Short mmCIF file of C-alpha atoms in Angstrom, two decimals:
data_model
loop_
_atom_site.label_atom_id
_atom_site.label_comp_id
_atom_site.label_asym_id
_atom_site.label_seq_id
_atom_site.Cartn_x
_atom_site.Cartn_y
_atom_site.Cartn_z
CA MET A 93 -117.53 -8.22 -48.30
CA ALA A 94 -115.79 -10.03 -50.94
CA SER A 95 -112.90 -10.45 -49.37
CA VAL A 96 -114.96 -11.87 -46.42
CA GLU A 97 -116.55 -14.40 -48.70
CA LYS A 98 -113.28 -15.76 -50.05
CA THR A 99 -111.85 -15.98 -46.52
CA LEU A 100 -114.89 -18.16 -45.35
CA THR A 101 -114.84 -20.00 -48.99
CA LYS A 102 -111.16 -21.13 -47.94
CA VAL A 103 -112.34 -22.28 -44.27
CA ALA A 104 -115.47 -24.36 -45.79
CA PHE A 105 -113.04 -25.67 -47.97
CA PHE A 106 -110.52 -26.60 -45.07
CA GLN A 107 -113.60 -27.97 -43.50
CA GLU A 108 -114.79 -30.16 -46.05
CA LYS A 109 -111.14 -31.62 -46.23
CA HIS A 110 -110.38 -32.37 -42.38
CA ALA A 111 -114.01 -32.58 -40.98
CA VAL A 112 -113.28 -35.74 -39.04
CA VAL A 113 -110.04 -33.71 -37.38
CA ILE A 114 -112.23 -30.68 -36.73
CA THR A 115 -115.28 -32.69 -35.52
CA LEU A 116 -112.75 -34.82 -33.08
CA ALA A 117 -110.71 -31.89 -31.70
CA ALA A 118 -114.42 -29.82 -30.79
CA LEU A 119 -115.07 -33.36 -28.75
CA LEU A 120 -111.98 -32.95 -27.04
CA PHE A 121 -112.27 -29.14 -25.87
CA ALA A 122 -115.76 -30.09 -25.25
CA GLY A 123 -114.80 -32.84 -23.16
CA LEU A 124 -112.36 -30.52 -21.16
CA GLY A 125 -115.06 -28.17 -20.90
CA ALA A 126 -117.47 -30.69 -19.12
CA VAL A 127 -115.03 -31.59 -16.66
CA ALA A 128 -114.04 -28.13 -15.98
CA ALA A 129 -117.63 -27.34 -15.46
CA THR A 130 -118.08 -30.13 -12.36
CA GLY A 131 -115.49 -27.58 -10.41
CA LEU A 132 -118.23 -24.79 -10.71
CA THR A 133 -119.51 -23.50 -7.25
CA TRP A 134 -122.83 -21.95 -6.22
CA GLU A 135 -122.71 -18.96 -4.43
CA SER A 136 -125.64 -17.64 -2.65
CA ASP A 137 -123.94 -14.37 -0.90
CA PHE A 138 -125.92 -11.64 -2.49
CA MET A 139 -123.44 -8.89 -1.23
CA LYS A 140 -120.87 -10.31 -3.70
CA LEU A 141 -123.62 -9.24 -6.68
CA ILE A 142 -123.71 -5.65 -5.52
CA PRO A 143 -121.45 -2.61 -5.48
CA GLN A 144 -119.20 -2.82 -2.84
CA ASP A 145 -118.61 1.27 -2.64
CA ILE A 146 -122.30 2.05 -1.86
CA PRO A 147 -122.23 3.81 1.56
CA SER A 148 -124.85 1.35 3.12
CA ILE A 149 -122.40 -1.72 2.35
CA GLN A 150 -119.52 0.04 3.46
CA LEU A 151 -121.56 0.58 6.67
CA MET A 152 -122.71 -2.75 6.81
CA LYS A 153 -118.89 -4.14 6.30
CA ASP A 154 -117.88 -1.92 9.56
CA VAL A 155 -120.96 -3.35 11.37
CA ARG A 156 -119.93 -6.69 10.63
CA SER A 157 -115.72 -6.19 11.70
CA GLU A 158 -116.81 -4.20 14.98
CA PHE A 159 -119.66 -6.68 16.21
CA GLY A 160 -119.97 -9.64 14.39
CA GLY A 161 -122.83 -11.75 12.73
CA ILE A 162 -125.84 -9.72 11.54
CA GLU A 163 -127.13 -12.52 9.32
CA GLU A 164 -130.37 -13.48 10.93
CA TYR A 165 -131.96 -17.09 10.79
CA ALA A 166 -135.34 -18.33 12.93
CA VAL A 167 -136.49 -21.22 14.46
CA VAL A 168 -140.33 -21.10 13.93
CA ILE A 169 -142.51 -22.72 16.94
CA THR A 170 -146.36 -23.23 15.87
CA LEU A 171 -148.80 -25.09 17.94
CA GLU A 172 -150.99 -27.55 15.90
CA ASN A 173 -152.55 -30.44 17.80
CA LYS A 174 -153.66 -32.09 14.92
CA ALA A 175 -153.55 -35.62 16.54
CA GLY A 176 -155.45 -34.21 19.49
CA SER A 177 -153.23 -35.23 22.08
CA PRO A 178 -154.56 -34.01 25.81
CA ASN A 179 -151.10 -33.40 26.74
CA ALA A 180 -150.52 -30.96 23.87
CA VAL A 181 -149.38 -27.32 24.40
CA GLN A 182 -152.07 -24.84 24.14
CA ASP A 183 -150.10 -21.80 24.58
CA VAL A 184 -146.46 -20.78 23.88
CA ARG A 185 -146.51 -19.06 27.08
CA ASP A 186 -146.56 -22.84 29.06
CA PRO A 187 -143.83 -23.52 31.01
CA ARG A 188 -142.92 -26.87 29.29
CA LEU A 189 -142.45 -24.65 26.41
CA ILE A 190 -140.25 -21.82 27.69
CA GLN A 191 -138.29 -24.78 28.48
CA MET A 192 -138.00 -26.28 25.32
CA LEU A 193 -136.95 -23.01 24.17
CA ASP A 194 -134.34 -22.75 26.84
CA ARG A 195 -132.87 -26.18 25.64
CA MET A 196 -133.21 -24.97 21.75
CA GLY A 197 -131.39 -21.99 22.61
CA GLU A 198 -128.31 -23.65 24.29
CA ASN A 199 -128.08 -26.22 21.57
CA ILE A 200 -128.17 -23.78 18.67
CA LEU A 201 -125.58 -20.89 20.97
CA SER A 202 -123.15 -23.83 21.01
CA GLU A 203 -122.72 -24.09 17.12
CA GLN A 204 -119.92 -22.19 15.37
CA GLY A 205 -120.49 -18.63 14.32
CA VAL A 206 -123.74 -18.18 16.02
CA THR A 207 -123.26 -14.29 18.23
CA ASP A 208 -126.74 -14.26 19.96
CA VAL A 209 -129.78 -16.24 20.23
CA VAL A 210 -133.06 -14.57 21.64
CA SER A 211 -136.41 -16.12 22.51
CA LEU A 212 -138.80 -15.77 25.04
CA ALA A 213 -136.90 -18.13 27.33
CA THR A 214 -134.25 -15.57 27.29
CA ILE A 215 -136.78 -12.60 28.56
CA LEU A 216 -137.11 -14.95 31.59
CA LYS A 217 -133.64 -15.62 32.13
CA GLU A 218 -132.71 -12.31 31.89
CA THR A 219 -135.40 -11.08 34.17
CA PHE A 220 -135.24 -13.90 36.82
CA GLY A 221 -132.05 -15.67 36.12
CA GLU A 222 -134.10 -18.53 35.58
CA ILE A 223 -137.31 -19.80 34.06
CA PRO A 224 -140.28 -19.42 36.69
CA GLN A 225 -142.18 -22.70 37.23
CA ASN A 226 -145.68 -20.23 37.82
CA PRO A 227 -147.58 -19.85 34.50
CA PHE A 228 -148.88 -16.68 35.98
CA VAL A 229 -145.55 -14.38 36.40
CA ILE A 230 -144.53 -16.03 32.88
CA ARG A 231 -147.68 -14.29 31.34
CA GLU A 232 -147.34 -11.06 33.34
CA THR A 233 -143.74 -10.75 32.82
CA LEU A 234 -144.01 -11.46 29.28
CA ARG A 235 -147.12 -9.15 28.85
CA GLN A 236 -145.07 -6.24 30.16
CA HIS A 237 -141.76 -6.84 28.34
CA PRO A 238 -141.34 -4.44 25.42
CA MET A 239 -139.73 -7.45 23.31
CA ALA A 240 -142.38 -10.11 23.81
CA PRO A 241 -144.45 -8.99 20.89
CA TYR A 242 -141.65 -9.34 18.27
CA LEU A 243 -141.39 -13.02 19.59
CA MET A 244 -144.90 -14.58 20.35
CA ASN A 245 -147.93 -13.54 18.02
CA THR A 246 -151.02 -12.08 19.61
CA ASP A 247 -152.97 -15.64 19.85
CA TYR A 248 -149.85 -17.14 21.91
CA SER A 249 -150.02 -20.04 18.98
CA VAL A 250 -146.53 -18.96 17.45
CA THR A 251 -143.23 -18.04 18.84
CA ILE A 252 -140.05 -17.96 17.45
CA ILE A 253 -136.13 -18.09 18.55
CA ARG A 254 -133.90 -15.29 16.37
CA VAL A 255 -130.49 -16.71 15.59
CA LYS A 256 -127.43 -14.04 14.59
CA THR A 257 -124.69 -15.26 13.03
CA ASN A 258 -122.04 -14.24 10.79
CA ILE A 259 -122.48 -17.21 8.38
CA ARG A 260 -122.64 -16.73 4.68
CA GLY A 261 -122.26 -18.74 1.74
CA TYR A 262 -123.88 -21.55 0.28
CA GLU A 263 -122.11 -24.54 1.25
CA ASN A 264 -121.53 -22.60 4.75
CA VAL A 265 -125.29 -21.93 5.02
CA LYS A 266 -126.37 -25.32 4.31
CA ARG A 267 -124.38 -26.79 6.86
CA PHE A 268 -125.42 -24.64 9.39
CA VAL A 269 -129.03 -24.85 8.77
CA LYS A 270 -128.77 -29.05 8.91
CA ALA A 271 -127.32 -28.18 12.41
CA LEU A 272 -129.82 -26.20 13.32
CA GLU A 273 -132.54 -29.01 12.58
CA GLN A 274 -130.37 -31.25 14.60
CA ASP A 275 -130.46 -28.93 17.65
CA VAL A 276 -134.25 -28.54 17.20
CA ARG A 277 -134.69 -32.43 16.80
CA GLU A 278 -132.38 -32.97 20.33
CA SER A 279 -134.32 -30.19 21.96
CA GLU A 280 -137.31 -33.07 22.93
CA LEU A 281 -139.92 -31.44 21.24
CA LEU A 282 -143.51 -31.53 22.83
CA PRO A 283 -146.70 -32.87 21.67
CA GLY A 284 -148.40 -30.33 19.39
CA VAL A 285 -145.47 -28.34 18.40
CA ASN A 286 -144.08 -28.14 14.91
CA THR A 287 -141.03 -26.42 14.12
CA TYR A 288 -139.49 -24.53 10.95
CA VAL A 289 -135.94 -23.70 10.59
CA THR A 290 -136.02 -20.37 7.95
CA GLY A 291 -134.13 -16.97 7.37
CA GLU A 292 -133.41 -15.08 4.16
CA ASN A 293 -129.95 -16.99 3.79
CA ALA A 294 -131.62 -20.12 4.32
CA GLN A 295 -134.37 -19.29 1.86
CA LEU A 296 -131.72 -18.35 -0.50
CA ALA A 297 -129.44 -21.77 -0.30
CA ASP A 298 -133.04 -23.55 -1.07
CA ILE A 299 -133.52 -21.61 -3.85
CA ILE A 300 -130.21 -22.04 -5.29
CA ASP A 301 -130.81 -25.89 -4.78
CA GLN A 302 -134.30 -25.42 -6.98
CA MET A 303 -132.25 -23.50 -9.75
CA HIS A 304 -129.59 -26.16 -9.42
CA LEU A 305 -132.58 -28.61 -10.19
CA ASP A 306 -134.49 -26.24 -12.88
CA LEU A 307 -131.33 -25.47 -14.68
CA ARG A 308 -131.38 -29.26 -15.98
CA LYS A 309 -134.82 -29.53 -16.34
CA THR A 310 -135.20 -26.71 -18.41
CA VAL A 311 -131.96 -26.99 -20.80
CA LEU A 312 -133.26 -31.05 -20.93
CA VAL A 313 -136.92 -29.55 -21.98
CA ALA A 314 -135.86 -26.84 -24.47
CA ALA A 315 -133.31 -29.42 -25.97
CA THR A 316 -136.40 -31.70 -26.68
CA PHE A 317 -138.69 -29.49 -27.72
CA ILE A 318 -136.13 -27.80 -30.30
CA LEU A 319 -135.37 -31.06 -31.29
CA ILE A 320 -139.14 -32.06 -32.19
CA ILE A 321 -138.92 -28.67 -34.21
CA LEU A 322 -136.06 -29.37 -35.95
CA ALA A 323 -137.13 -33.03 -36.67
CA LEU A 324 -140.52 -31.61 -38.11
CA MET A 325 -138.11 -28.91 -40.30
CA PHE A 326 -135.65 -31.24 -41.64
CA VAL A 327 -138.09 -34.68 -41.77
CA SER A 328 -135.31 -36.74 -40.08
CA PRO A 329 -134.51 -37.10 -36.25
CA LEU A 330 -130.68 -37.36 -37.30
CA LYS A 331 -130.67 -34.23 -39.42
CA ALA A 332 -132.57 -32.35 -36.43
CA PHE A 333 -129.73 -33.41 -33.74
CA LEU A 334 -126.84 -32.34 -35.68
CA PRO A 335 -127.55 -28.77 -34.91
CA LEU A 336 -127.68 -29.11 -31.52
CA VAL A 337 -124.29 -30.87 -31.25
CA PRO A 338 -122.52 -27.72 -31.56
CA LEU A 339 -124.91 -25.79 -29.41
CA GLY A 340 -123.98 -28.51 -26.84
CA PHE A 341 -120.01 -27.72 -27.37
CA SER A 342 -120.62 -24.13 -26.95
CA LEU A 343 -122.45 -24.96 -23.65
CA THR A 344 -119.55 -27.00 -22.11
CA TRP A 345 -116.83 -24.26 -23.44
CA THR A 346 -118.82 -21.53 -21.49
CA ALA A 347 -119.20 -23.65 -18.66
CA GLY A 348 -115.25 -24.16 -18.64
CA THR A 349 -114.45 -20.92 -19.32
CA MET A 350 -116.51 -19.88 -15.94
CA TYR A 351 -114.78 -22.41 -13.83
CA LEU A 352 -111.12 -21.21 -15.58
CA LEU A 353 -112.12 -17.31 -14.69
CA GLY A 354 -113.19 -18.43 -11.37
CA ILE A 355 -116.90 -17.35 -12.30
CA PRO A 356 -119.53 -18.98 -9.86
CA VAL A 357 -123.02 -19.45 -10.54
CA ASN A 358 -125.32 -17.58 -9.13
CA LEU A 359 -128.90 -16.17 -9.06
CA MET A 360 -127.89 -13.79 -12.16
CA THR A 361 -125.26 -16.46 -14.27
CA VAL A 362 -128.12 -19.82 -13.46
CA SER A 363 -129.78 -18.22 -16.37
CA VAL A 364 -126.73 -18.46 -18.86
CA ALA A 365 -127.31 -21.94 -20.03
CA ALA A 366 -130.90 -21.31 -21.22
CA LEU A 367 -130.16 -18.02 -22.67
CA LEU A 368 -127.58 -19.42 -24.62
CA ILE A 369 -129.98 -22.35 -26.13
CA GLY A 370 -132.51 -19.88 -27.25
CA LEU A 371 -130.32 -17.28 -28.43
CA GLY A 372 -127.57 -19.76 -30.26
CA ILE A 373 -129.41 -22.74 -31.60
CA GLU A 374 -130.56 -20.20 -35.08
CA TYR A 375 -126.92 -20.14 -35.83
CA GLY A 376 -126.67 -24.14 -36.16
CA VAL A 377 -130.05 -24.17 -37.89
CA PHE A 378 -129.17 -21.69 -40.65
CA ILE A 379 -126.31 -23.64 -41.45
CA THR A 380 -127.59 -26.94 -41.53
CA ASN A 381 -130.43 -25.63 -43.81
CA ALA A 382 -128.47 -23.63 -46.08
CA TYR A 383 -126.43 -27.02 -46.49
CA TYR A 384 -129.20 -29.44 -47.03
CA GLU A 385 -131.04 -26.93 -49.15
CA HIS A 386 -128.22 -27.14 -51.51
CA ARG A 387 -127.51 -30.86 -51.30
CA LYS A 388 -131.21 -31.53 -52.06
CA LEU A 389 -130.69 -29.04 -55.31
CA GLY A 390 -127.79 -31.63 -56.77
CA GLU A 391 -124.58 -29.80 -55.43
CA ASP A 392 -121.40 -31.88 -54.24
CA ILE A 393 -120.66 -31.69 -50.80
CA ARG A 394 -117.84 -29.02 -51.36
CA THR A 395 -120.20 -26.58 -52.84
CA SER A 396 -122.68 -27.18 -50.32
CA VAL A 397 -120.44 -26.44 -47.84
CA SER A 398 -118.78 -23.30 -49.25
CA TYR A 399 -121.94 -21.76 -49.73
CA ALA A 400 -123.10 -22.31 -46.31
CA VAL A 401 -119.93 -21.18 -44.21
CA SER A 402 -119.46 -18.22 -46.89
CA HIS A 403 -122.90 -16.78 -47.45
CA VAL A 404 -124.95 -17.86 -44.24
CA GLY A 405 -122.07 -17.42 -41.89
CA ARG A 406 -121.37 -14.10 -42.73
CA GLY A 407 -124.69 -13.47 -41.88
CA ILE A 408 -124.30 -15.30 -38.42
CA PHE A 409 -121.09 -13.03 -37.88
CA GLY A 410 -123.15 -9.73 -38.09
CA SER A 411 -126.17 -11.07 -35.89
CA SER A 412 -123.70 -12.58 -33.67
CA SER A 413 -121.48 -9.82 -33.40
CA THR A 414 -124.33 -7.54 -32.69
CA THR A 415 -126.11 -9.49 -30.06
CA MET A 416 -122.40 -9.90 -28.12
CA ALA A 417 -122.16 -5.90 -28.39
CA GLY A 418 -125.51 -5.64 -26.51
CA PHE A 419 -124.30 -7.80 -23.55
CA LEU A 420 -120.85 -6.45 -23.54
CA ALA A 421 -122.78 -3.12 -22.69
CA MET A 422 -123.70 -4.83 -19.41
CA THR A 423 -120.00 -5.05 -18.22
CA THR A 424 -119.95 -1.02 -17.63
CA ALA A 425 -122.73 -1.73 -14.90
CA GLY A 426 -122.30 -0.75 -11.39
CA ILE A 427 -123.49 -4.29 -10.34
CA PRO A 428 -120.88 -7.05 -10.06
CA GLY A 429 -123.33 -9.57 -10.66
CA LEU A 430 -124.63 -8.05 -14.06
CA ARG A 431 -121.27 -7.44 -15.05
CA GLN A 432 -120.49 -11.40 -14.90
CA LEU A 433 -124.01 -12.06 -16.36
CA GLY A 434 -122.88 -9.93 -19.29
CA PHE A 435 -119.52 -11.12 -19.83
CA ILE A 436 -120.18 -14.79 -19.84
CA LEU A 437 -123.48 -14.16 -22.35
CA SER A 438 -120.99 -12.64 -24.82
CA ILE A 439 -118.75 -14.96 -24.28
CA GLY A 440 -121.51 -18.03 -24.73
CA ILE A 441 -122.55 -16.06 -28.07
CA PHE A 442 -119.22 -16.12 -29.39
CA TYR A 443 -118.55 -19.62 -28.81
CA ALA A 444 -122.03 -20.46 -30.38
CA MET A 445 -121.05 -18.92 -33.20
CA VAL A 446 -117.65 -20.53 -33.55
CA ALA A 447 -119.51 -23.59 -33.29
CA ALA A 448 -122.10 -22.83 -35.78
CA VAL A 449 -119.54 -21.65 -38.54
CA PHE A 450 -116.46 -23.54 -37.81
CA VAL A 451 -117.86 -26.97 -36.08
CA CYS A 452 -121.03 -27.22 -37.54
CA PRO A 453 -120.28 -27.74 -41.59
CA ALA A 454 -117.57 -30.02 -40.22
CA ILE A 455 -120.06 -32.56 -38.44
CA LEU A 456 -122.63 -32.35 -41.71
CA VAL A 457 -119.60 -33.31 -43.79
CA VAL A 458 -118.91 -36.28 -41.24
CA GLU A 459 -122.74 -37.25 -41.64
CA ASP A 460 -122.88 -36.83 -44.98
CA LYS A 461 -120.10 -38.69 -46.29
CA HIS A 462 -119.63 -41.47 -43.29
CA LEU A 463 -123.40 -41.61 -41.58
CA ARG A 464 -125.84 -41.48 -43.98
CA PRO A 465 -126.68 -44.38 -46.25
CA LYS A 466 -125.50 -44.49 -50.00
CA LYS A 467 -128.76 -44.68 -51.45
CA MET A 468 -129.29 -41.15 -49.48
CA VAL A 469 -126.57 -39.22 -51.12
CA ASP A 470 -127.95 -39.08 -54.15
CA THR A 471 -130.08 -36.25 -54.65
CA GLN A 472 -133.80 -37.08 -55.03
CA LYS A 473 -136.07 -34.66 -56.92
CA ASN A 474 -138.94 -35.74 -55.24
CA ARG A 475 -137.71 -34.92 -51.38
CA ILE A 476 -137.88 -31.29 -52.82
CA ASN A 477 -141.86 -31.34 -53.16
CA THR A 478 -142.23 -33.24 -49.77
CA TRP A 479 -140.17 -30.45 -48.19
CA LYS A 480 -142.37 -27.87 -49.86
CA HIS A 481 -145.46 -29.25 -48.97
CA GLY A 482 -144.30 -29.78 -45.49
CA PHE A 483 -145.65 -27.90 -42.48
CA LEU A 484 -143.71 -24.93 -43.18
CA THR A 485 -145.60 -24.35 -46.33
CA ARG A 486 -148.50 -23.20 -44.03
CA LEU A 487 -146.51 -20.09 -43.16
CA GLU A 488 -146.64 -18.89 -46.53
CA PHE A 489 -149.43 -16.45 -46.00
CA LEU A 490 -147.11 -14.42 -43.85
CA PRO A 491 -145.02 -13.13 -46.92
CA LYS A 492 -147.94 -13.00 -48.71
CA LEU A 493 -149.97 -10.81 -46.16
CA GLN A 494 -146.93 -8.42 -45.91
CA ALA A 495 -146.44 -7.89 -49.81
CA ARG A 496 -150.45 -7.22 -50.27
CA HIS A 497 -150.67 -5.06 -47.61
CA PRO A 498 -147.79 -3.44 -45.87
CA LEU A 499 -149.52 -0.79 -44.28
CA LEU A 500 -152.12 -2.95 -42.77
CA VAL A 501 -149.17 -5.31 -41.07
CA LEU A 502 -147.22 -1.99 -39.82
CA ALA A 503 -150.63 -0.30 -38.59
CA MET A 504 -151.53 -3.80 -36.46
CA VAL A 505 -147.84 -3.73 -35.22
CA PHE A 506 -147.94 -0.16 -34.15
CA LEU A 507 -151.70 -0.69 -32.47
CA VAL A 508 -150.13 -3.54 -30.33
CA THR A 509 -146.89 -1.75 -29.60
CA LEU A 510 -148.74 1.60 -28.36
CA LEU A 511 -151.35 -0.95 -26.19
CA LEU A 512 -148.79 -2.90 -24.46
CA ALA A 513 -145.97 0.12 -23.98
CA GLY A 514 -148.74 1.50 -21.36
CA GLY A 515 -147.63 -1.40 -19.30
CA LEU A 516 -143.82 0.38 -19.01
CA SER A 517 -145.27 2.78 -16.48
CA LEU A 518 -147.13 -0.09 -14.02
CA LEU A 519 -143.70 -1.92 -13.95
CA LYS A 520 -142.16 -2.42 -10.36
CA ILE A 521 -138.87 -3.66 -9.33
CA GLU A 522 -139.25 -6.60 -6.78
CA THR A 523 -136.57 -5.93 -3.72
CA GLY A 524 -137.11 -9.10 -2.17
CA PHE A 525 -138.55 -12.44 -1.61
CA HIS A 526 -142.36 -11.35 -0.13
CA GLY A 527 -143.36 -10.56 -3.73
CA MET A 528 -142.07 -13.94 -5.24
CA THR A 529 -143.78 -17.05 -5.30
CA LEU A 530 -141.42 -19.61 -3.94
CA PRO A 531 -141.83 -23.42 -3.81
CA GLN A 532 -143.66 -24.75 -0.85
CA LYS A 533 -142.02 -27.86 -0.44
CA PHE A 534 -139.06 -25.83 1.23
CA GLU A 535 -139.33 -25.85 5.16
CA SER A 536 -137.71 -22.03 4.98
CA VAL A 537 -140.53 -20.83 2.77
CA ARG A 538 -143.05 -22.14 4.67
CA GLY A 539 -141.66 -20.86 7.99
CA MET A 540 -140.90 -17.05 6.37
CA GLU A 541 -144.61 -16.93 5.36
CA ILE A 542 -145.61 -17.73 8.95
CA ILE A 543 -142.81 -14.96 10.43
CA GLU A 544 -144.32 -12.64 7.59
CA ASP A 545 -148.08 -13.25 8.47
CA GLU A 546 -147.57 -13.06 12.44
CA PHE A 547 -144.82 -10.68 12.94
CA GLY A 548 -144.42 -8.83 9.95
CA GLY A 549 -141.05 -10.27 8.29
CA LEU A 550 -137.46 -10.80 9.60
CA THR A 551 -135.89 -7.81 8.41
CA ASN A 552 -134.10 -5.45 10.62
CA ILE A 553 -132.93 -1.87 9.50
CA MET A 554 -129.72 -0.90 11.60
CA ILE A 555 -128.93 2.46 12.70
CA VAL A 556 -125.05 3.16 13.53
CA VAL A 557 -124.22 5.71 16.39
CA ARG A 558 -120.73 6.53 16.41
CA THR A 559 -118.18 9.42 17.54
CA ASP A 560 -117.10 11.92 15.15
CA GLY A 561 -113.67 13.33 17.02
CA GLY A 562 -115.87 16.10 18.26
CA GLY A 563 -117.29 16.96 21.79
CA VAL A 564 -118.21 13.44 22.81
CA ASN A 565 -115.47 10.99 22.42
CA ASP A 566 -117.12 7.98 24.41
CA LEU A 567 -120.86 6.56 23.53
CA ARG A 568 -121.06 5.68 27.16
CA ASN A 569 -121.41 9.76 27.84
CA PRO A 570 -124.63 10.52 29.62
CA GLU A 571 -125.42 13.09 26.93
CA ALA A 572 -124.61 10.24 24.41
CA MET A 573 -126.94 7.80 25.90
CA ARG A 574 -129.58 10.70 26.22
CA TYR A 575 -129.26 11.29 22.34
CA VAL A 576 -129.82 7.11 21.81
CA ASP A 577 -132.57 6.90 24.21
CA ARG A 578 -134.52 10.11 22.50
CA LEU A 579 -133.59 8.04 18.88
CA SER A 580 -135.30 5.09 20.24
CA THR A 581 -138.05 6.73 21.51
CA LEU A 582 -138.54 8.38 18.19
CA LEU A 583 -138.11 4.78 16.27
CA ALA A 584 -140.19 2.81 18.56
CA GLY A 585 -143.01 5.42 17.52
CA GLU A 586 -142.86 4.74 13.75
CA GLU A 587 -145.23 2.12 11.97
#
């Protein structure tokens, strides 16, 4: 320990002597990190966040390679005659609406990456070769067709166009959704008809857009609240701002590292900035508080920096090391997204520690020597009283309570822990968007809610049937076809 303190003391003397150079170097690297961060990409392909050696994932890859697109989107068509138009469509089986569905389907099928489009119009064209104009024929055909209940609801006010594609990835999904919306607009919408373009990939892309906005908002809100709290602690807006500077450095360094290592922002790594702010701010606060406490006691700049770095810095090393160890343990997980999150958080904590111990003292010296008015450099004894009687002194009842009634405090903590521990058995893992409260401003969210209410969702389960090199070598074999038919009949009876 003595050797560590001795080394840190030498580091502190170097920081005091070359404070301006260290600060400028940190600014330079922060600028480079900020520039690199502009190249970060957003990843919406959930498949890249999960293990690739799971049998179901391997099977899905095989299906993609053999049959093409299995990503599903939908255009939801609802009948809502809010304007009271006498010509509005009242029934999704109306020949006019079927013609509109056909136009939409043709437009959508022309888009690159689309492998199949299914709608009520598809059923009728497969049955008759064209769309009948007789409403009775349309209704009877759809009433008897087994696929119709999956494309229209029971009161005939909602129908969907199901679109299968091989389109994945944030940028590709956003472009495709815009193309779908354009195809819908160009299909001559009828009075009383509303449309929604949706799908799980479309929802995911919208959620990433929202996360992008929320990321900037949460960072700004967190920094504002932290600045207010530190201003109350240090009784100075400038001193309150100083611990945030090295934290900002660590954030830009982390973002730049993500870019250099090719790690995209995804549903897991999007939380890195907020986590680093919450976990890393304390390091700079400890250094800043120790420095100013010694300055108030009359110590010179070198002595104050030496104490802050050698004594408090040692504790920060220990605290950050254990935190990094915890996050590095996540890199042993089987889920790639979780491994990325653990690695980036450990790197971010390391940068936060480096910025607090090696950069923050230099910034404090620059502020003390070059930014603070001369009259404030001299120690003022009355400021100690101001500090002691500040709002933090109201917290003195806590250590007094702990010293006088330690068993009572421990009993209270144990009781609360016991009560809350019961909630562990009630935790559940949410496996989709269905249990999440998603922003209603997105068309994809509103459309998916309609599908879930009327059709139970858009999720499909695929069963792959293939030969194993035994007696049947061709699935067109009558025996194989009978097996598939029996399997289909059994599955049709499942709830």
